[in-house]
Every structure is written in structure tokens, then in C-alpha cells.
mmCIF file as gemmi writes it, N, C-alpha and C atoms, coordinates in Angstrom:
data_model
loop_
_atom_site.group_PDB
_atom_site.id
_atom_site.type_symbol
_atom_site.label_atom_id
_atom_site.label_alt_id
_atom_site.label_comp_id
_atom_site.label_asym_id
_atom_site.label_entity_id
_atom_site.label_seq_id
_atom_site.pdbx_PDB_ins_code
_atom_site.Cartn_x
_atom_site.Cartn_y
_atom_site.Cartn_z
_atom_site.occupancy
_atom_site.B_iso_or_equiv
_atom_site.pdbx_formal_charge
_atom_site.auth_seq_id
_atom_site.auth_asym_id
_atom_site.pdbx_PDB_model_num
ATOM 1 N N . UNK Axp A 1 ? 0.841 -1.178 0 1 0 ? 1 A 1
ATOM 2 C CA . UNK Axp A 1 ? 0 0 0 1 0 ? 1 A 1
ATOM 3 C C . UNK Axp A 1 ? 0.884 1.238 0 1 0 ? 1 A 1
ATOM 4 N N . UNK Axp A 2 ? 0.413 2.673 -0.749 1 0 ? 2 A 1
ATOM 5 C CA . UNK Axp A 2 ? 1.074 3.562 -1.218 1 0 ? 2 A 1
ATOM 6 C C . UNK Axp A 2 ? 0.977 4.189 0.603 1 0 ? 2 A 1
ATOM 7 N N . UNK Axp A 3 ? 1.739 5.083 0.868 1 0 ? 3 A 1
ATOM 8 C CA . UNK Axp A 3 ? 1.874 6.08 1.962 1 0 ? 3 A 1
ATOM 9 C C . UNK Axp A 3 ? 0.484 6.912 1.856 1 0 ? 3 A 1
ATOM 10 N N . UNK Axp A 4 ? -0.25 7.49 3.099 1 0 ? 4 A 1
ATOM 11 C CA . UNK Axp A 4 ? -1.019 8.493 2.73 1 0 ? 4 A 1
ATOM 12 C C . UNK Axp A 4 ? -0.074 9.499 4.022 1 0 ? 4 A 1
ATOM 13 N N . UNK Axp A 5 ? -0.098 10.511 3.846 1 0 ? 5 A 1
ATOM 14 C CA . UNK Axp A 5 ? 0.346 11.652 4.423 1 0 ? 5 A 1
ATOM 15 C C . UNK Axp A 5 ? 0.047 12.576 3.937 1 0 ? 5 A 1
ATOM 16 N N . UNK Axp A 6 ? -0.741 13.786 4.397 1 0 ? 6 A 1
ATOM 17 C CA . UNK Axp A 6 ? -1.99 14.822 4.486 1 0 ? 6 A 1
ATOM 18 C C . UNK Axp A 6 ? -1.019 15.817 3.554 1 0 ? 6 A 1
ATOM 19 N N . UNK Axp A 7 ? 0.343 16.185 4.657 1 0 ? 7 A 1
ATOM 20 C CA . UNK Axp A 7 ? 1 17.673 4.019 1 0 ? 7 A 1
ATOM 21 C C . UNK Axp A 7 ? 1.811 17.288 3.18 1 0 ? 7 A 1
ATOM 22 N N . UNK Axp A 8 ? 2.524 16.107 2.926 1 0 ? 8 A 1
ATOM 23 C CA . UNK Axp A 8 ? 3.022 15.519 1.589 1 0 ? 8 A 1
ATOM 24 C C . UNK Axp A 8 ? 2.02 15.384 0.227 1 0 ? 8 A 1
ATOM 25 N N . UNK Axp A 9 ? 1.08 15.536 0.802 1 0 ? 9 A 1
ATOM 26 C CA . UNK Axp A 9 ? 0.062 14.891 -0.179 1 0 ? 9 A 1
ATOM 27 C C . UNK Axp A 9 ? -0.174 16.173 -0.695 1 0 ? 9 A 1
ATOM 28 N N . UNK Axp A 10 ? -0.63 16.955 -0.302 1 0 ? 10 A 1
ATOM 29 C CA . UNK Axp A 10 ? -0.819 18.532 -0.23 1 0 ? 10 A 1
ATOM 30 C C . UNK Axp A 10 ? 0.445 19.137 -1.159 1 0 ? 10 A 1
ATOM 31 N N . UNK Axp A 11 ? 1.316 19.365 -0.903 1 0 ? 11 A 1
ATOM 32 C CA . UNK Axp A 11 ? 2.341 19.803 -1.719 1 0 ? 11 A 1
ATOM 33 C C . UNK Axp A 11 ? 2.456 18.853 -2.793 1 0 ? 11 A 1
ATOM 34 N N . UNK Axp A 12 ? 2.243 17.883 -2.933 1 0 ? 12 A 1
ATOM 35 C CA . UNK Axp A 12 ? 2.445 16.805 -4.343 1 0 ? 12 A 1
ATOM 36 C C . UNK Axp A 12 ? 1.607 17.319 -5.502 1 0 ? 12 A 1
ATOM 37 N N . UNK Axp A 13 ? 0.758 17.214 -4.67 1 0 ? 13 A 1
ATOM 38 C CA . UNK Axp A 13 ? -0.43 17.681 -5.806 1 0 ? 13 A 1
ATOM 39 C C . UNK Axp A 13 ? -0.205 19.374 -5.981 1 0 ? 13 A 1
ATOM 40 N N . UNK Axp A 14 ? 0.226 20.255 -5.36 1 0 ? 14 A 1
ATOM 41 C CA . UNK Axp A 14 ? 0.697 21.859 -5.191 1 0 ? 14 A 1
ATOM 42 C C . UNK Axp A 14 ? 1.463 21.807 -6.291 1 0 ? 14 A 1
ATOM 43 N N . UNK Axp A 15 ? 2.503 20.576 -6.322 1 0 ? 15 A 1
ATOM 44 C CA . UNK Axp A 15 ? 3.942 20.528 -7.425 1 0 ? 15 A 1
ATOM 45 C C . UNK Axp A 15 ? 2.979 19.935 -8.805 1 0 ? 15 A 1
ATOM 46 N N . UNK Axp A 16 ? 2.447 18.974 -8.607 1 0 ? 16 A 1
ATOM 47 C CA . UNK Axp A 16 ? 2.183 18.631 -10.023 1 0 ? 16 A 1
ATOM 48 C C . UNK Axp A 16 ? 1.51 19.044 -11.106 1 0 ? 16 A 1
ATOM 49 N N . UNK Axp A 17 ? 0.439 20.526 -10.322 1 0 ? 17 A 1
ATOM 50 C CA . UNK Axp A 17 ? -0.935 21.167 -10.807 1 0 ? 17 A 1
ATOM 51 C C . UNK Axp A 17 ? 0.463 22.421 -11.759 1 0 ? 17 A 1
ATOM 52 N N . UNK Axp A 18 ? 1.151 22.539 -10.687 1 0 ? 18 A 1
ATOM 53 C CA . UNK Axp A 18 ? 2.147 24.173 -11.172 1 0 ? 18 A 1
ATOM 54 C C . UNK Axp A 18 ? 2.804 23.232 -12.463 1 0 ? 18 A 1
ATOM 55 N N . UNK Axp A 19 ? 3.656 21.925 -12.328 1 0 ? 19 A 1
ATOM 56 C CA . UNK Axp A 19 ? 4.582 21.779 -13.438 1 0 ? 19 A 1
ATOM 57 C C . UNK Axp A 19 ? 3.849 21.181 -14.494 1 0 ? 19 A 1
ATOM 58 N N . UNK Axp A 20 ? 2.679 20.748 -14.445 1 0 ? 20 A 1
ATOM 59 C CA . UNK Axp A 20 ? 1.905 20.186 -15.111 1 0 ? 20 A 1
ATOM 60 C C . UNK Axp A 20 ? 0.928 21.739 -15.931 1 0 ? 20 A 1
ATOM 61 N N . UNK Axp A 21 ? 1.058 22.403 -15.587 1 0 ? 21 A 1
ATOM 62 C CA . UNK Axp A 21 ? 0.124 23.946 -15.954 1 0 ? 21 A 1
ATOM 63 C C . UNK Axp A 21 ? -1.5 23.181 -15.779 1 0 ? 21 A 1
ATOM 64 N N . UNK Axp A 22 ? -1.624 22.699 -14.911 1 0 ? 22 A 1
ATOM 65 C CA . UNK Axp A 22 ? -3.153 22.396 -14.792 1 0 ? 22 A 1
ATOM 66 C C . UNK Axp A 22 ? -4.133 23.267 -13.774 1 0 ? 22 A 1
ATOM 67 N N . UNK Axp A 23 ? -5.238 23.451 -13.538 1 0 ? 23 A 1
ATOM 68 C CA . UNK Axp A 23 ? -5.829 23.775 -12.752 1 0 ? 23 A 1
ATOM 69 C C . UNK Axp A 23 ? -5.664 22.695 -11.428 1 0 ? 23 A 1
ATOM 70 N N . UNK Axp A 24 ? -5.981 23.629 -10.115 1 0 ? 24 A 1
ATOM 71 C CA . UNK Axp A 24 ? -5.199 23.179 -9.048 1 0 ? 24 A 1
ATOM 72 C C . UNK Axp A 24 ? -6.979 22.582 -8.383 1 0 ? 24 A 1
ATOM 73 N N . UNK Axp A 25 ? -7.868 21.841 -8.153 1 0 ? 25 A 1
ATOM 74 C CA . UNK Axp A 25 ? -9.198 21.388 -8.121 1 0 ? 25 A 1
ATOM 75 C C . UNK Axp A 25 ? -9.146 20.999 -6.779 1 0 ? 25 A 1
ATOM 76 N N . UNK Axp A 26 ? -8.47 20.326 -5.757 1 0 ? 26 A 1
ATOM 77 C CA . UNK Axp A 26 ? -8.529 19.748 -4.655 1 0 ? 26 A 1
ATOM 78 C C . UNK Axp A 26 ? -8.402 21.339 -3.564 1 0 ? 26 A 1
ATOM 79 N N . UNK Axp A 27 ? -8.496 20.971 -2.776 1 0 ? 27 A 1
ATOM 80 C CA . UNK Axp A 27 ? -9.288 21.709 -1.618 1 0 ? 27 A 1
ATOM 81 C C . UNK Axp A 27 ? -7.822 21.943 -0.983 1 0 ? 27 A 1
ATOM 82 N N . UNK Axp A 28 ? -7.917 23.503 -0.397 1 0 ? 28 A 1
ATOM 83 C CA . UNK Axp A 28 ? -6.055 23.808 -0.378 1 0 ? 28 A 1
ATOM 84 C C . UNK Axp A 28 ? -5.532 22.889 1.278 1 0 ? 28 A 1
ATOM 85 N N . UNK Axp A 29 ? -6.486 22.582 1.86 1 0 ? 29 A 1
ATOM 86 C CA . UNK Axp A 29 ? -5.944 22.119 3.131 1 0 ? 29 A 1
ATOM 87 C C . UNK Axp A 29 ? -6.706 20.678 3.12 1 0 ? 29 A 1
ATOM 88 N N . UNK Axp A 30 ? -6.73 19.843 2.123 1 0 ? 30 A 1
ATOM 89 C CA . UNK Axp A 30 ? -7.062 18.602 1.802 1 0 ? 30 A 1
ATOM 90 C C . UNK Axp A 30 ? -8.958 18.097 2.407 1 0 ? 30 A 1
ATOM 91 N N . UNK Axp A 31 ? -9.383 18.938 2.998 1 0 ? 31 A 1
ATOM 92 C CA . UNK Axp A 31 ? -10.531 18.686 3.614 1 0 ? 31 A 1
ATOM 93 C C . UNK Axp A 31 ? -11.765 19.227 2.894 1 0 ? 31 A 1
ATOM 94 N N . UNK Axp A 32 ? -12.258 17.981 2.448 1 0 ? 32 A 1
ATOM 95 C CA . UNK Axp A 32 ? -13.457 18.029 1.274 1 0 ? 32 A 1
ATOM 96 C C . UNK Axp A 32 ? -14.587 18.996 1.567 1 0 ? 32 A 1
ATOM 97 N N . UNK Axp A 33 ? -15.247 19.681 0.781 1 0 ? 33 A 1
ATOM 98 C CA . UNK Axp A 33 ? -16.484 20.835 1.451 1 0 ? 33 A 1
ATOM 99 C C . UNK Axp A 33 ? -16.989 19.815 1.142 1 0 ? 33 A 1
ATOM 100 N N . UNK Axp A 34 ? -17.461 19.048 0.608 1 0 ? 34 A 1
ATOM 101 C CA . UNK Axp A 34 ? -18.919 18.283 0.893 1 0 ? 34 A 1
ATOM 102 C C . UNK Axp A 34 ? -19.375 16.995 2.029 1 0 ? 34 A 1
ATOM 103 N N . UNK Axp A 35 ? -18.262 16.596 2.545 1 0 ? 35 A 1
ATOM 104 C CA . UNK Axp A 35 ? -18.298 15.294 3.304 1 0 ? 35 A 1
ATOM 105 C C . UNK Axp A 35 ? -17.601 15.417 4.45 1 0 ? 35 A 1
ATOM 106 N N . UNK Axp A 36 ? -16.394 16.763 4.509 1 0 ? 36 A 1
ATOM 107 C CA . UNK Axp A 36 ? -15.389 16.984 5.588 1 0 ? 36 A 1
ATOM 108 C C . UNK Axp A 36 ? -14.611 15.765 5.876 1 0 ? 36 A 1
ATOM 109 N N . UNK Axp A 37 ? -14.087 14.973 5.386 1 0 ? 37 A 1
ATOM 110 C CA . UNK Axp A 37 ? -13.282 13.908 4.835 1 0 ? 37 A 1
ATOM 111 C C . UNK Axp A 37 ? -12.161 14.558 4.108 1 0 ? 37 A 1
ATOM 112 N N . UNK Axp A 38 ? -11.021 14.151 5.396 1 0 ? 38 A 1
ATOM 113 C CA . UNK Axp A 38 ? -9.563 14.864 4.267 1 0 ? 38 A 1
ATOM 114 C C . UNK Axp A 38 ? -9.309 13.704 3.202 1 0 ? 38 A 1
ATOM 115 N N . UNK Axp A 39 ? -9.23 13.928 2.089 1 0 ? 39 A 1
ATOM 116 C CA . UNK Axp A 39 ? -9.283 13.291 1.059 1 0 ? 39 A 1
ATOM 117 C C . UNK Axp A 39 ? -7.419 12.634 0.91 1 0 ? 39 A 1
ATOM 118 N N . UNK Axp A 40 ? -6.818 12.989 1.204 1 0 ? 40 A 1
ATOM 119 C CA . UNK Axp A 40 ? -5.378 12.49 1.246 1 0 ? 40 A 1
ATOM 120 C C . UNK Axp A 40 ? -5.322 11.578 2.967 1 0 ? 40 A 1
ATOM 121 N N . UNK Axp A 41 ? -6.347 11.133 3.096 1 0 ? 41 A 1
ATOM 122 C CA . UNK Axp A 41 ? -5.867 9.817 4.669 1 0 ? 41 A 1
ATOM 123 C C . UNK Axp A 41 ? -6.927 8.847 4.136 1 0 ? 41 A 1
ATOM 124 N N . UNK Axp A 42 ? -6.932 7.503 4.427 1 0 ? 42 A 1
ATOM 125 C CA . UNK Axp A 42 ? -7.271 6.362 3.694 1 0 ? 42 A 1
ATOM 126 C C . UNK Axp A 42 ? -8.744 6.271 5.055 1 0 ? 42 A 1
ATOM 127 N N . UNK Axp A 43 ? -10.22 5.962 4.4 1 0 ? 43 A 1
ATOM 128 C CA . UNK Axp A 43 ? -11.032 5.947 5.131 1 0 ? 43 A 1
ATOM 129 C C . UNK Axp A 43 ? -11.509 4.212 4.408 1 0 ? 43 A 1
ATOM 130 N N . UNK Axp A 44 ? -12.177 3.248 5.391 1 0 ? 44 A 1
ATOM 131 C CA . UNK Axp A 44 ? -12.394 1.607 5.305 1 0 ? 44 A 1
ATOM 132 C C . UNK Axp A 44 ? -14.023 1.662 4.717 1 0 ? 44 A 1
ATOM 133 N N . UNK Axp A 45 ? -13.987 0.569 4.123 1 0 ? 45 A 1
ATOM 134 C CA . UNK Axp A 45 ? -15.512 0.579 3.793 1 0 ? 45 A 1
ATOM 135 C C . UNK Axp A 45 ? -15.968 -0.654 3.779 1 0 ? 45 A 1
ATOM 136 N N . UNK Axp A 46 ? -17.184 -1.353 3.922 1 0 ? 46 A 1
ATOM 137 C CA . UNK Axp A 46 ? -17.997 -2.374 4.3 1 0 ? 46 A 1
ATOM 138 C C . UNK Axp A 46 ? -18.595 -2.114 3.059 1 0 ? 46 A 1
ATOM 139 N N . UNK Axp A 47 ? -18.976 -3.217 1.579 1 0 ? 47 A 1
ATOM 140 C CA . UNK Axp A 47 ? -19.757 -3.239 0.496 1 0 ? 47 A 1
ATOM 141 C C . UNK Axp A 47 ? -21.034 -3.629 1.395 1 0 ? 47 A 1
ATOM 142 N N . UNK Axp A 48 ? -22.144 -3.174 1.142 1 0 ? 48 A 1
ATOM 143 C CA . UNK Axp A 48 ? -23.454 -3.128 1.474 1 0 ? 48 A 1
ATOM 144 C C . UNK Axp A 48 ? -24.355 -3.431 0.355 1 0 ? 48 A 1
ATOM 145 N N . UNK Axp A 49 ? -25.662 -4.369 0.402 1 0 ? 49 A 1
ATOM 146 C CA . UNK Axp A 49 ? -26.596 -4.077 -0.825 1 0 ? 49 A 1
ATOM 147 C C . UNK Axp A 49 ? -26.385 -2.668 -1.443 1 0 ? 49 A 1
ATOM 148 N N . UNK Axp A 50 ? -26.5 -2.166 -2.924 1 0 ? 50 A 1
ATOM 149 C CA . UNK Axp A 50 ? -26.705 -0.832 -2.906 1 0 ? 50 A 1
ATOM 150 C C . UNK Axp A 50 ? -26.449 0.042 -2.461 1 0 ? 50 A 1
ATOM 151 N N . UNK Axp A 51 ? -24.87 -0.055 -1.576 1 0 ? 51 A 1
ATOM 152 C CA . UNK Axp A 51 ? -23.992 0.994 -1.598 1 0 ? 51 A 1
ATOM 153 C C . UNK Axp A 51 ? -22.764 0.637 -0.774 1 0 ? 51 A 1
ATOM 154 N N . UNK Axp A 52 ? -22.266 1.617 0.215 1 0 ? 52 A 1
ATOM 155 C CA . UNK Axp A 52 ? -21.456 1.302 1.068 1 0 ? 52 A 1
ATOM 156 C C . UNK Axp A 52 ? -21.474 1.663 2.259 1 0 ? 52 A 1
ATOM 157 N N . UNK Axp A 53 ? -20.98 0.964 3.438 1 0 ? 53 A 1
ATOM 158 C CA . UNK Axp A 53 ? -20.824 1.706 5.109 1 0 ? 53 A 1
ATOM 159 C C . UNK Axp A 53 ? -19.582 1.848 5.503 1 0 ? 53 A 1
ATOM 160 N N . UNK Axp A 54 ? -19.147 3.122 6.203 1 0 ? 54 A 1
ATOM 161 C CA . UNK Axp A 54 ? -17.591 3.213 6.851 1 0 ? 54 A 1
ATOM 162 C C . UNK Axp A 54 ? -17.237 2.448 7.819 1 0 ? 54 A 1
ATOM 163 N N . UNK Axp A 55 ? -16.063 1.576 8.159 1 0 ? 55 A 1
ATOM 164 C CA . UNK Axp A 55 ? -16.075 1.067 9.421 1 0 ? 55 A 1
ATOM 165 C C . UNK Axp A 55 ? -14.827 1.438 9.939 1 0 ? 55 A 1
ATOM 166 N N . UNK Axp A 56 ? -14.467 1.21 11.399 1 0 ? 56 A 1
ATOM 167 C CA . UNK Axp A 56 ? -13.56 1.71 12.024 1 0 ? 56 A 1
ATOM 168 C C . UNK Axp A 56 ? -11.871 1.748 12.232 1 0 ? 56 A 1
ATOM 169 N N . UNK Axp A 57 ? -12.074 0.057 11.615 1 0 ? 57 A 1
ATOM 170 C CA . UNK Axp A 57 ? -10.952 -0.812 11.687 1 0 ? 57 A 1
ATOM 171 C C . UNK Axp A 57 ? -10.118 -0.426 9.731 1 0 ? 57 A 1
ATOM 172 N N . UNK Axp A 58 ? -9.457 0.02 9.418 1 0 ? 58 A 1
ATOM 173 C CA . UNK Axp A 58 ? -8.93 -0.617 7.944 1 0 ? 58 A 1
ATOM 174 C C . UNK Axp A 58 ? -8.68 -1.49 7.509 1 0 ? 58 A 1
ATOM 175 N N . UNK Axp A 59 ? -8.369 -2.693 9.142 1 0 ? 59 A 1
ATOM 176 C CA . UNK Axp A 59 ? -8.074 -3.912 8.126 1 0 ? 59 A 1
ATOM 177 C C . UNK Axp A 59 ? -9.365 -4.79 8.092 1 0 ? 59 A 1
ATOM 178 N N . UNK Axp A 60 ? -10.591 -4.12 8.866 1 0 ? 60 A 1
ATOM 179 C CA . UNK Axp A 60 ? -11.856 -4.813 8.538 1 0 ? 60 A 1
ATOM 180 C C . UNK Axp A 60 ? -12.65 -4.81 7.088 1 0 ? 60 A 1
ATOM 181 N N . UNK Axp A 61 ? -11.419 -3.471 6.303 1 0 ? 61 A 1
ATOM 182 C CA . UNK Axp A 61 ? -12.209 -2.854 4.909 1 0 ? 61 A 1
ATOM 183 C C . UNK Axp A 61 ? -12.125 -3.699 4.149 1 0 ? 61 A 1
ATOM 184 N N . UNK Axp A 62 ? -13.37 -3.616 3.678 1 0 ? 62 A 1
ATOM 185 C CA . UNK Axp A 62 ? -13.21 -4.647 1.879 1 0 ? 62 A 1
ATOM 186 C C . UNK Axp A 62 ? -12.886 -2.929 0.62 1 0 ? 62 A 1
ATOM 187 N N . UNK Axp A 63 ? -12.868 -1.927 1.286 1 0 ? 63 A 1
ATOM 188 C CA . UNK Axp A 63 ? -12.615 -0.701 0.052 1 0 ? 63 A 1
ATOM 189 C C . UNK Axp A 63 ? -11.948 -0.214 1.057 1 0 ? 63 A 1
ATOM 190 N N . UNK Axp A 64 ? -10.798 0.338 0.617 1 0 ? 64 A 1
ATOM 191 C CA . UNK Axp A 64 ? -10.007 1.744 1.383 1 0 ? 64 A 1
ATOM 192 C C . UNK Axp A 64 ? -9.9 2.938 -0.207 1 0 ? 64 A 1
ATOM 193 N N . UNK Axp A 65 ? -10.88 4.352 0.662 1 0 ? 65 A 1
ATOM 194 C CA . UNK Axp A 65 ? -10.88 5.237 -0.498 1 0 ? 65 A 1
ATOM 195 C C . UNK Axp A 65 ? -9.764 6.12 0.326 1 0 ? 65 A 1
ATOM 196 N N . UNK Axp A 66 ? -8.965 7.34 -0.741 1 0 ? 66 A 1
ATOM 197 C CA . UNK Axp A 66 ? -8.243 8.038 -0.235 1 0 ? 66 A 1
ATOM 198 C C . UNK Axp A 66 ? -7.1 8.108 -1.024 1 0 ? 66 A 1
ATOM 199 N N . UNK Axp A 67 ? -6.383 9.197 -1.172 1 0 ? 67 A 1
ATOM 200 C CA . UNK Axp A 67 ? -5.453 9.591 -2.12 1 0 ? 67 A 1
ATOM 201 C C . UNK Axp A 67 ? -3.943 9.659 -1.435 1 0 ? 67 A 1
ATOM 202 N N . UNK Axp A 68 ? -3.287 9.058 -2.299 1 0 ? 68 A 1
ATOM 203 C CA . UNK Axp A 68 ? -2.057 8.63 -1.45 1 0 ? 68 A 1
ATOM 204 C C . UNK Axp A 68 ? -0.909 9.291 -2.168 1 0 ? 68 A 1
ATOM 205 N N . UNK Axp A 69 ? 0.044 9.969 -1.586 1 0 ? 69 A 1
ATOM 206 C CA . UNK Axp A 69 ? 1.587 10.555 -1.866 1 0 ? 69 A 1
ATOM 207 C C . UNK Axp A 69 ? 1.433 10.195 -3.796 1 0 ? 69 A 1
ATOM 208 N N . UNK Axp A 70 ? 1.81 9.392 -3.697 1 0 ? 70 A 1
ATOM 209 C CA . UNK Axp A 70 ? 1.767 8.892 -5.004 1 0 ? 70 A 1
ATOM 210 C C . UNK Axp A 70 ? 0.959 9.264 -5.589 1 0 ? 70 A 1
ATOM 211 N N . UNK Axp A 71 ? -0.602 8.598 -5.785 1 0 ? 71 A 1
ATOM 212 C CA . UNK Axp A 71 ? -1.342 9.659 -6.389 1 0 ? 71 A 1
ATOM 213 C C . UNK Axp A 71 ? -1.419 10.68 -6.569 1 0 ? 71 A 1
ATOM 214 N N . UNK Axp A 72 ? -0.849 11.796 -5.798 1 0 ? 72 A 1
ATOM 215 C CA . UNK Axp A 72 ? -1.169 13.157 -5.547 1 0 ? 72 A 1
ATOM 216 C C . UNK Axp A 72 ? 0.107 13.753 -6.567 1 0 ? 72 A 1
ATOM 217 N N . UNK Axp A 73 ? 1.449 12.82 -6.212 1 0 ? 73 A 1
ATOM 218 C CA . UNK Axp A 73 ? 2.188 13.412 -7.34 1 0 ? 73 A 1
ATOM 219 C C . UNK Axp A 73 ? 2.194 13.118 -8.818 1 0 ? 73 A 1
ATOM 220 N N . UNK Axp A 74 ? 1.536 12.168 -9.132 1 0 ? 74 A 1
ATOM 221 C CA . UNK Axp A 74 ? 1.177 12.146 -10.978 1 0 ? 74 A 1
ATOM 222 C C . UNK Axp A 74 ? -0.192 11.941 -11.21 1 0 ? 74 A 1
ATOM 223 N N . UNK Axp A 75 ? -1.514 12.432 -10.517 1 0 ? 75 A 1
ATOM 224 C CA . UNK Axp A 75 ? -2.699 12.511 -11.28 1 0 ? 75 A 1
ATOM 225 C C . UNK Axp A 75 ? -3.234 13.891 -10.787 1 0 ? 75 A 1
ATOM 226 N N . UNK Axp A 76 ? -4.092 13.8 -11.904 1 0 ? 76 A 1
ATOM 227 C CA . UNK Axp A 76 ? -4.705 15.486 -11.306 1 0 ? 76 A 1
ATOM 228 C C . UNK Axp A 76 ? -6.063 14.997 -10.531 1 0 ? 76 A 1
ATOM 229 N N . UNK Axp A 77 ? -6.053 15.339 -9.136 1 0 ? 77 A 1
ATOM 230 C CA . UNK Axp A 77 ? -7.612 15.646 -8.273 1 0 ? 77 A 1
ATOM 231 C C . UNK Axp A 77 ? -8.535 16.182 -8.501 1 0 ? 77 A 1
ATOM 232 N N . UNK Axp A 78 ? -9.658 15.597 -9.187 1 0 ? 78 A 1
ATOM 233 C CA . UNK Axp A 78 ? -10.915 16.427 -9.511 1 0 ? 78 A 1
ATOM 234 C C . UNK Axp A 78 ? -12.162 15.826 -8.326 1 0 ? 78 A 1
ATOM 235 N N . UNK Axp A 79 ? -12.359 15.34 -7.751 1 0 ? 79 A 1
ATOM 236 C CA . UNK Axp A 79 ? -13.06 14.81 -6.799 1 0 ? 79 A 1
ATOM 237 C C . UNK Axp A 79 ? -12.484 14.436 -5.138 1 0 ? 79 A 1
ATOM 238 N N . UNK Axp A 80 ? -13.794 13.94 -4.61 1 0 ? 80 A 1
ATOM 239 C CA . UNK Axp A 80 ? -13.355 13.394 -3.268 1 0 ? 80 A 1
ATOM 240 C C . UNK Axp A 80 ? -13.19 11.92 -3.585 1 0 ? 80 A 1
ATOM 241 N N . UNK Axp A 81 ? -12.49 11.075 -3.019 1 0 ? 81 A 1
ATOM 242 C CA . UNK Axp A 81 ? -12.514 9.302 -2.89 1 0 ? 81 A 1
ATOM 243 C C . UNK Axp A 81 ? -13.315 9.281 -2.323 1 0 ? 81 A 1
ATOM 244 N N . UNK Axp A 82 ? -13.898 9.682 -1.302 1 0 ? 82 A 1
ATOM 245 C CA . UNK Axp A 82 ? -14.799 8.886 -0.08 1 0 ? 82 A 1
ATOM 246 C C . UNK Axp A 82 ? -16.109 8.998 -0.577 1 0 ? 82 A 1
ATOM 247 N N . UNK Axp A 83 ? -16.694 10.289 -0.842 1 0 ? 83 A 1
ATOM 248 C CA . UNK Axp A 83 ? -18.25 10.897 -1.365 1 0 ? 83 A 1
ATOM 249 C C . UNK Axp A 83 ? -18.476 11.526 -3.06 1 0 ? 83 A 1
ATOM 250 N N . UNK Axp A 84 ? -17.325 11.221 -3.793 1 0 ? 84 A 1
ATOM 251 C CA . UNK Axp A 84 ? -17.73 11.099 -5.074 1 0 ? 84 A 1
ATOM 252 C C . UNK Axp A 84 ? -17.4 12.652 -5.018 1 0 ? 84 A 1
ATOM 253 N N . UNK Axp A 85 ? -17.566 13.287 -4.606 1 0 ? 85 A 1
ATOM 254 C CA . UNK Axp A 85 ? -18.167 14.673 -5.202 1 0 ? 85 A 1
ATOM 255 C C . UNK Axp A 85 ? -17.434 15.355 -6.18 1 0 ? 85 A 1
ATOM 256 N N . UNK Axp A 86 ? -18.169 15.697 -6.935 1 0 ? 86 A 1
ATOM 257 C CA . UNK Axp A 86 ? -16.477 17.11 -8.661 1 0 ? 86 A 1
ATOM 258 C C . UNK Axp A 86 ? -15.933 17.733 -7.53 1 0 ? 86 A 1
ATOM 259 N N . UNK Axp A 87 ? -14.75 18.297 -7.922 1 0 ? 87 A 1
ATOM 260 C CA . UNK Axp A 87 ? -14.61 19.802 -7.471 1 0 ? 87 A 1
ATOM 261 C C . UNK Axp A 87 ? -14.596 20.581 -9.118 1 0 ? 87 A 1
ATOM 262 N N . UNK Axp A 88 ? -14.624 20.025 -10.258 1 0 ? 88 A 1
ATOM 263 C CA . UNK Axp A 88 ? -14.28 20.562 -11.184 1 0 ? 88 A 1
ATOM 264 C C . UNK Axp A 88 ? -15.729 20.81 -11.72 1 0 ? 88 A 1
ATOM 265 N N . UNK Axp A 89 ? -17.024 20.553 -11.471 1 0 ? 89 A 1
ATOM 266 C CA . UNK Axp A 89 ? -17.959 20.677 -12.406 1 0 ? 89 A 1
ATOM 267 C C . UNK Axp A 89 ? -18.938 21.969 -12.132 1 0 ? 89 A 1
């Protein structure tokens, strides 16, 4: 599993939006307006009929959403992992 770390994650994506000339879409202090879920720390999930539930444990998860070092330095962030939401639309 990739590293998640909040202020690494934060500057990765800071570096890749500037050298990349892209628009910068993720939220400047990683914490989603729609769900308040910092989107750069790994949150567990339980598959449910017709959707999903959070649980407490990560290694109880059958999904871990969340954007990791890595990700943050070669893709561009247009959403949250946890609640779907654009930031770009």
C-alpha cells in the first residue's frame, strides 16, 4: 500500500498542478467541502446491498478510499474518494 500523508500529499499535488500547468481542483488544506473527509488519509468501507458503510478498523475494509503521496504526485484531483463529489464541475 502507497503512503497516505496529508502535508506531503498537499504539496504533491501543489507541485504537479504548477509543473503540469493544470488547474489546481482539490481543496487547499485537503478537507473536502462536501463530506469533511480529508481526502489524502485512507477511510475503510464495508460493500453493502446498494452501496457502502464506513467502518472503524482498515483492516476490517473490503474498500479503502483516499489519495495517497503517489497519487497526488502524478494525477490530477478532480473529486473526493470517499463521497464522489467534482470539485471541477
Amino acid at each position: 500500500m502507497s503512503e497516505f500523508n496529508v502535508s506531503a500529499s498537499i504539496l504533491a499535488q501543489t507541485k504537479y498542478c504548477e509543473e503540469e500547468h493544470l488547474p489546481h481542483f482539490a481543496p487547499t488544506d485537503g478537507r473536502c467541502w462536501n463530506c469533511k473527509t480529508n481526502i489524502y488519509m485512507p477511510s475503510g468501507w464495508e460493500i453493502i446491498h446498494f452501496g457502502k458503510r464506513r467502518v472503524s478498523n482498515l483492516d476490517d475494509a473490503e474498500l479503502v478510499t483516499g489519495i495517497t503521496v503517489e497519487k497526488a504526485s502524478n494525477e490530477l484531483v478532480t473529486g473526493c474518494p470517499h463521497c464522489n463529489r467534482s470539485y471541477c464541475d
